């Protein structure tokens, strides 16, 4: 078996990087919550309302749509990442933009009625983006960390033997494990940076949506937010599909959109109520 596999354990540098990135992605949203709580009059509950609406619209609403299109309409192969990466990207970015807008809009418009003020809108956005950061920048990586610890402690042969896999399943698992071991540490760093960008991007969008809901003659911010969110996720999905091979390109494009959106939201956030 070892002759088929180049690596037999996860490198210490990769394992350490995964742990650090996972911890950072978990800690930063709550550090932001603590900072905003001290510096503003925002309620802590606004943060968790934001987290709840991300979970509701990403895992529940979007999950139901995926189940309908993929299983009922038999479109799973059409939006397959490997066979149709462009359709996969377009679908993923469009759904992320539309459901992202709906989740933040409905949350800010209805669930935040008793939590008024821009500060609470900002903290809602930090919770919304924070859940995404924890789910995709922490939980998924921590799953790899647990796997890496088990493989390194038991040894690859013994770990695979305990799984009881045979035939095609065994070969697929071996190949997948080997690919995971080959992931360089810098790729996890880029994932962490991407999630930090997403956190601040989602917070900025929540600010703009709050202003659109409560400001006079600010409804134009709604389509702007949808378009921005779709554009932000296009390079992300292109990278996942393998069309963009260099993650730095993804970080450059998504980072530029996130920074410009955050800068605009920051400026609008500090406008006087009369100007809003």
mmCIF file of C-alpha atoms in Angstrom, residues 14-249:
data_model
loop_
_atom_site.group_PDB
_atom_site.id
_atom_site.type_symbol
_atom_site.label_atom_id
_atom_site.label_comp_id
_atom_site.label_asym_id
_atom_site.label_seq_id
_atom_site.Cartn_x
_atom_site.Cartn_y
_atom_site.Cartn_z
ATOM 1 C CA UNK A 14 0.581 21.893 7.270
ATOM 2 C CA UNK A 15 -1.047 20.600 10.438
ATOM 3 C CA UNK A 16 0.035 23.657 12.431
ATOM 4 C CA UNK A 17 -1.203 26.000 9.707
ATOM 5 C CA UNK A 18 -4.603 24.300 9.612
ATOM 6 C CA UNK A 19 -4.994 24.660 13.376
ATOM 7 C CA UNK A 20 -3.980 28.320 13.383
ATOM 8 C CA UNK A 21 -6.287 29.210 10.474
ATOM 9 C CA UNK A 22 -9.218 27.378 12.074
ATOM 10 C CA UNK A 23 -8.684 29.136 15.400
ATOM 11 C CA UNK A 24 -8.373 32.561 13.747
ATOM 12 C CA UNK A 25 -11.571 32.035 11.740
ATOM 13 C CA UNK A 26 -13.394 31.121 14.946
ATOM 14 C CA UNK A 27 -11.937 33.868 17.116
ATOM 15 C CA UNK A 28 -12.124 36.933 14.845
ATOM 16 C CA UNK A 29 -15.961 37.129 14.574
ATOM 17 C CA UNK A 30 -16.285 37.003 18.358
ATOM 18 C CA UNK A 31 -13.461 39.489 18.823
ATOM 19 C CA UNK A 32 -15.359 41.842 16.528
ATOM 20 C CA UNK A 33 -18.484 41.272 18.600
ATOM 21 C CA UNK A 34 -16.584 42.137 21.787
ATOM 22 C CA UNK A 35 -15.081 45.240 20.171
ATOM 23 C CA UNK A 36 -18.400 46.536 18.819
ATOM 24 C CA UNK A 37 -20.117 45.788 22.123
ATOM 25 C CA UNK A 38 -17.620 47.936 23.991
ATOM 26 C CA UNK A 39 -17.415 50.739 21.421
ATOM 27 C CA UNK A 40 -21.112 50.970 20.512
ATOM 28 C CA UNK A 41 -24.548 50.530 22.033
ATOM 29 C CA UNK A 42 -25.261 47.423 19.948
ATOM 30 C CA UNK A 43 -26.985 44.448 21.525
ATOM 31 C CA UNK A 44 -25.137 41.133 21.640
ATOM 32 C CA UNK A 45 -28.306 39.388 20.442
ATOM 33 C CA UNK A 46 -27.997 41.194 17.073
ATOM 34 C CA UNK A 47 -24.871 39.163 16.372
ATOM 35 C CA UNK A 48 -26.616 35.854 16.982
ATOM 36 C CA UNK A 49 -29.669 36.914 14.979
ATOM 37 C CA UNK A 50 -27.288 37.474 12.058
ATOM 38 C CA UNK A 51 -25.756 34.040 12.568
ATOM 39 C CA UNK A 52 -29.201 32.478 12.663
ATOM 40 C CA UNK A 53 -30.312 34.081 9.414
ATOM 41 C CA UNK A 54 -27.175 32.922 7.624
ATOM 42 C CA UNK A 55 -27.834 29.361 8.773
ATOM 43 C CA UNK A 56 -31.510 29.634 7.803
ATOM 44 C CA UNK A 57 -30.938 30.914 4.285
ATOM 45 C CA UNK A 58 -27.751 29.041 3.411
ATOM 46 C CA UNK A 59 -28.281 25.631 4.968
ATOM 47 C CA UNK A 60 -32.093 25.464 4.934
ATOM 48 C CA UNK A 61 -33.471 27.626 2.109
ATOM 49 C CA UNK A 62 -30.573 27.104 -0.285
ATOM 50 C CA UNK A 63 -30.426 23.433 0.688
ATOM 51 C CA UNK A 64 -34.083 23.012 -0.256
ATOM 52 C CA UNK A 65 -33.485 24.719 -3.607
ATOM 53 C CA UNK A 66 -30.500 22.467 -4.309
ATOM 54 C CA UNK A 67 -32.512 19.381 -3.390
ATOM 55 C CA UNK A 68 -35.320 20.435 -5.732
ATOM 56 C CA UNK A 69 -33.088 21.290 -8.700
ATOM 57 C CA UNK A 70 -30.598 18.448 -8.282
ATOM 58 C CA UNK A 71 -32.888 15.598 -7.247
ATOM 59 C CA UNK A 72 -36.375 16.483 -8.499
ATOM 60 C CA UNK A 73 -35.347 18.290 -11.702
ATOM 61 C CA UNK A 74 -32.283 16.039 -12.212
ATOM 62 C CA UNK A 75 -29.965 18.999 -12.820
ATOM 63 C CA UNK A 76 -27.145 17.745 -10.606
ATOM 64 C CA UNK A 77 -24.944 16.866 -13.594
ATOM 65 C CA UNK A 78 -25.613 20.242 -15.245
ATOM 66 C CA UNK A 79 -24.214 22.120 -12.253
ATOM 67 C CA UNK A 80 -21.445 19.621 -11.548
ATOM 68 C CA UNK A 81 -18.155 21.275 -10.637
ATOM 69 C CA UNK A 82 -16.024 18.787 -12.590
ATOM 70 C CA UNK A 83 -18.019 18.420 -15.789
ATOM 71 C CA UNK A 84 -19.599 21.895 -16.113
ATOM 72 C CA UNK A 85 -17.470 24.331 -14.091
ATOM 73 C CA UNK A 86 -18.939 27.435 -15.769
ATOM 74 C CA UNK A 87 -22.530 26.462 -14.992
ATOM 75 C CA UNK A 88 -21.407 25.491 -11.492
ATOM 76 C CA UNK A 89 -19.865 28.932 -11.033
ATOM 77 C CA UNK A 90 -22.826 30.860 -12.424
ATOM 78 C CA UNK A 91 -25.311 28.904 -10.344
ATOM 79 C CA UNK A 92 -23.238 29.160 -7.180
ATOM 80 C CA UNK A 93 -22.619 32.900 -7.500
ATOM 81 C CA UNK A 94 -26.228 33.721 -8.435
ATOM 82 C CA UNK A 95 -27.666 31.680 -5.583
ATOM 83 C CA UNK A 96 -25.137 33.140 -3.126
ATOM 84 C CA UNK A 97 -26.054 36.670 -4.215
ATOM 85 C CA UNK A 98 -29.820 36.235 -4.205
ATOM 86 C CA UNK A 99 -30.094 34.186 -1.020
ATOM 87 C CA UNK A 100 -27.461 36.336 0.672
ATOM 88 C CA UNK A 101 -29.514 39.437 -0.064
ATOM 89 C CA UNK A 102 -32.756 37.773 1.058
ATOM 90 C CA UNK A 103 -31.239 36.532 4.308
ATOM 91 C CA UNK A 104 -29.794 39.887 5.296
ATOM 92 C CA UNK A 105 -32.799 41.897 4.068
ATOM 93 C CA UNK A 106 -35.434 39.805 5.857
ATOM 94 C CA UNK A 107 -33.323 39.621 8.986
ATOM 95 C CA UNK A 108 -32.714 43.382 9.109
ATOM 96 C CA UNK A 109 -36.229 44.310 7.994
ATOM 97 C CA UNK A 110 -38.254 42.084 10.308
ATOM 98 C CA UNK A 111 -36.181 40.274 12.953
ATOM 99 C CA UNK A 112 -34.281 43.421 13.976
ATOM 100 C CA UNK A 113 -37.332 45.609 14.630
ATOM 101 C CA UNK A 114 -36.591 45.711 18.350
ATOM 102 C CA UNK A 115 -32.875 46.254 17.764
ATOM 103 C CA UNK A 116 -32.836 49.602 16.019
ATOM 104 C CA UNK A 117 -29.839 51.719 15.082
ATOM 105 C CA UNK A 118 -26.935 51.389 12.672
ATOM 106 C CA UNK A 119 -24.772 49.797 15.357
ATOM 107 C CA UNK A 120 -27.119 46.842 15.618
ATOM 108 C CA UNK A 121 -27.215 46.557 11.822
ATOM 109 C CA UNK A 122 -23.435 46.415 11.769
ATOM 110 C CA UNK A 123 -23.305 43.733 14.493
ATOM 111 C CA UNK A 124 -25.998 41.760 12.657
ATOM 112 C CA UNK A 125 -23.738 41.766 9.591
ATOM 113 C CA UNK A 126 -20.759 40.652 11.679
ATOM 114 C CA UNK A 127 -22.826 37.720 12.925
ATOM 115 C CA UNK A 128 -24.058 36.880 9.436
ATOM 116 C CA UNK A 129 -20.565 36.913 7.965
ATOM 117 C CA UNK A 130 -19.132 35.377 11.136
ATOM 118 C CA UNK A 131 -21.232 32.248 10.758
ATOM 119 C CA UNK A 132 -19.964 31.790 7.209
ATOM 120 C CA UNK A 133 -16.393 32.330 8.372
ATOM 121 C CA UNK A 134 -16.726 29.772 11.160
ATOM 122 C CA UNK A 135 -18.580 27.244 9.003
ATOM 123 C CA UNK A 136 -16.204 27.318 6.026
ATOM 124 C CA UNK A 137 -12.986 28.647 7.518
ATOM 125 C CA UNK A 138 -13.021 26.765 10.799
ATOM 126 C CA UNK A 139 -15.354 23.773 10.908
ATOM 127 C CA UNK A 140 -14.287 22.334 7.551
ATOM 128 C CA UNK A 141 -10.589 22.775 8.301
ATOM 129 C CA UNK A 142 -11.008 21.308 11.795
ATOM 130 C CA UNK A 143 -12.431 18.196 10.164
ATOM 131 C CA UNK A 144 -9.166 17.881 8.247
ATOM 132 C CA UNK A 145 -7.209 18.513 11.451
ATOM 133 C CA UNK A 146 -8.956 15.630 13.215
ATOM 134 C CA UNK A 147 -8.301 13.375 10.240
ATOM 135 C CA UNK A 148 -4.640 14.435 10.165
ATOM 136 C CA UNK A 149 -4.174 13.693 13.874
ATOM 137 C CA UNK A 150 -5.714 10.248 13.482
ATOM 138 C CA UNK A 151 -3.582 9.373 10.445
ATOM 139 C CA UNK A 152 -0.386 10.656 12.055
ATOM 140 C CA UNK A 153 -1.029 8.930 15.382
ATOM 141 C CA UNK A 154 -2.215 5.561 14.067
ATOM 142 C CA UNK A 155 -0.209 5.435 10.860
ATOM 143 C CA UNK A 156 -1.827 5.472 7.459
ATOM 144 C CA UNK A 157 -2.004 1.706 6.971
ATOM 145 C CA UNK A 158 -3.616 1.073 10.341
ATOM 146 C CA UNK A 159 -6.053 3.985 9.984
ATOM 147 C CA UNK A 160 -7.231 2.821 6.552
ATOM 148 C CA UNK A 161 -7.449 -0.768 7.789
ATOM 149 C CA UNK A 162 -9.787 0.318 10.608
ATOM 150 C CA UNK A 163 -12.166 1.808 8.043
ATOM 151 C CA UNK A 164 -12.760 -1.588 6.472
ATOM 152 C CA UNK A 165 -12.885 -0.241 2.924
ATOM 153 C CA UNK A 166 -12.330 -2.472 -0.080
ATOM 154 C CA UNK A 167 -12.202 -2.250 -3.851
ATOM 155 C CA UNK A 168 -13.196 1.016 -5.481
ATOM 156 C CA UNK A 169 -14.051 2.706 -2.181
ATOM 157 C CA UNK A 170 -10.585 1.933 -0.829
ATOM 158 C CA UNK A 171 -8.874 3.296 -3.937
ATOM 159 C CA UNK A 172 -10.964 6.484 -3.937
ATOM 160 C CA UNK A 173 -10.268 7.076 -0.243
ATOM 161 C CA UNK A 174 -6.536 6.515 -0.701
ATOM 162 C CA UNK A 175 -6.440 8.958 -3.605
ATOM 163 C CA UNK A 176 -8.458 11.540 -1.711
ATOM 164 C CA UNK A 177 -6.257 11.218 1.357
ATOM 165 C CA UNK A 178 -3.125 11.547 -0.744
ATOM 166 C CA UNK A 179 -4.499 14.694 -2.396
ATOM 167 C CA UNK A 180 -5.320 16.156 1.007
ATOM 168 C CA UNK A 181 -1.793 15.467 2.242
ATOM 169 C CA UNK A 182 -0.402 17.225 -0.832
ATOM 170 C CA UNK A 183 -2.268 20.477 -0.102
ATOM 171 C CA UNK A 184 0.416 23.080 0.735
ATOM 172 C CA UNK A 185 0.175 25.071 3.946
ATOM 173 C CA UNK A 186 -0.167 28.326 1.995
ATOM 174 C CA UNK A 187 -3.434 27.117 0.503
ATOM 175 C CA UNK A 188 -4.932 26.997 3.992
ATOM 176 C CA UNK A 189 -3.570 30.476 4.624
ATOM 177 C CA UNK A 190 -5.312 31.718 1.476
ATOM 178 C CA UNK A 191 -8.546 30.072 2.645
ATOM 179 C CA UNK A 192 -8.248 31.906 5.932
ATOM 180 C CA UNK A 193 -7.650 35.230 4.183
ATOM 181 C CA UNK A 194 -10.646 34.588 1.931
ATOM 182 C CA UNK A 195 -12.856 34.002 4.955
ATOM 183 C CA UNK A 196 -11.634 37.188 6.634
ATOM 184 C CA UNK A 197 -12.491 39.101 3.474
ATOM 185 C CA UNK A 198 -15.920 37.462 3.436
ATOM 186 C CA UNK A 199 -16.537 38.444 7.049
ATOM 187 C CA UNK A 200 -15.870 42.132 6.408
ATOM 188 C CA UNK A 201 -17.649 42.020 3.045
ATOM 189 C CA UNK A 202 -20.842 40.610 4.566
ATOM 190 C CA UNK A 203 -20.685 43.150 7.388
ATOM 191 C CA UNK A 204 -20.357 45.963 4.845
ATOM 192 C CA UNK A 205 -23.321 44.671 2.832
ATOM 193 C CA UNK A 206 -25.435 44.512 5.984
ATOM 194 C CA UNK A 207 -24.624 48.175 6.683
ATOM 195 C CA UNK A 208 -25.676 49.155 3.162
ATOM 196 C CA UNK A 209 -28.875 47.126 3.401
ATOM 197 C CA UNK A 210 -29.696 48.683 6.749
ATOM 198 C CA UNK A 211 -29.310 52.126 5.201
ATOM 199 C CA UNK A 212 -31.434 51.048 2.261
ATOM 200 C CA UNK A 213 -34.211 49.860 4.563
ATOM 201 C CA UNK A 214 -34.258 52.813 6.943
ATOM 202 C CA UNK A 215 -32.917 55.685 4.844
ATOM 203 C CA UNK A 216 -34.913 57.944 2.598
ATOM 204 C CA UNK A 217 -34.489 57.424 -1.153
ATOM 205 C CA UNK A 218 -31.893 54.693 -0.562
ATOM 206 C CA UNK A 219 -33.680 51.750 -2.218
ATOM 207 C CA UNK A 220 -31.060 51.785 -4.992
ATOM 208 C CA UNK A 221 -28.736 50.114 -2.515
ATOM 209 C CA UNK A 222 -30.740 46.872 -2.798
ATOM 210 C CA UNK A 223 -29.786 45.925 -6.393
ATOM 211 C CA UNK A 224 -26.263 47.233 -5.759
ATOM 212 C CA UNK A 225 -25.881 44.782 -2.871
ATOM 213 C CA UNK A 226 -27.166 41.854 -4.953
ATOM 214 C CA UNK A 227 -24.779 42.611 -7.825
ATOM 215 C CA UNK A 228 -21.826 43.102 -5.480
ATOM 216 C CA UNK A 229 -22.462 39.782 -3.749
ATOM 217 C CA UNK A 230 -22.752 37.910 -7.054
ATOM 218 C CA UNK A 231 -19.538 39.506 -8.332
ATOM 219 C CA UNK A 232 -17.729 38.685 -5.100
ATOM 220 C CA UNK A 233 -18.530 34.969 -5.315
ATOM 221 C CA UNK A 234 -17.746 34.539 -9.027
ATOM 222 C CA UNK A 235 -13.935 34.289 -8.515
ATOM 223 C CA UNK A 236 -14.517 32.193 -5.396
ATOM 224 C CA UNK A 237 -16.487 29.577 -7.341
ATOM 225 C CA UNK A 238 -14.113 29.770 -10.315
ATOM 226 C CA UNK A 239 -11.301 28.871 -7.937
ATOM 227 C CA UNK A 240 -13.256 25.990 -6.410
ATOM 228 C CA UNK A 241 -13.989 24.705 -9.913
ATOM 229 C CA UNK A 242 -10.307 24.835 -10.821
ATOM 230 C CA UNK A 243 -10.705 27.424 -13.597
ATOM 231 C CA UNK A 244 -8.679 29.893 -11.554
ATOM 232 C CA UNK A 245 -5.693 27.814 -10.484
ATOM 233 C CA UNK A 246 -3.790 30.509 -8.645
ATOM 234 C CA UNK A 247 -5.631 31.353 -5.381
ATOM 235 C CA UNK A 248 -3.908 34.747 -5.360
ATOM 236 C CA UNK A 249 -6.031 35.756 -8.359
#
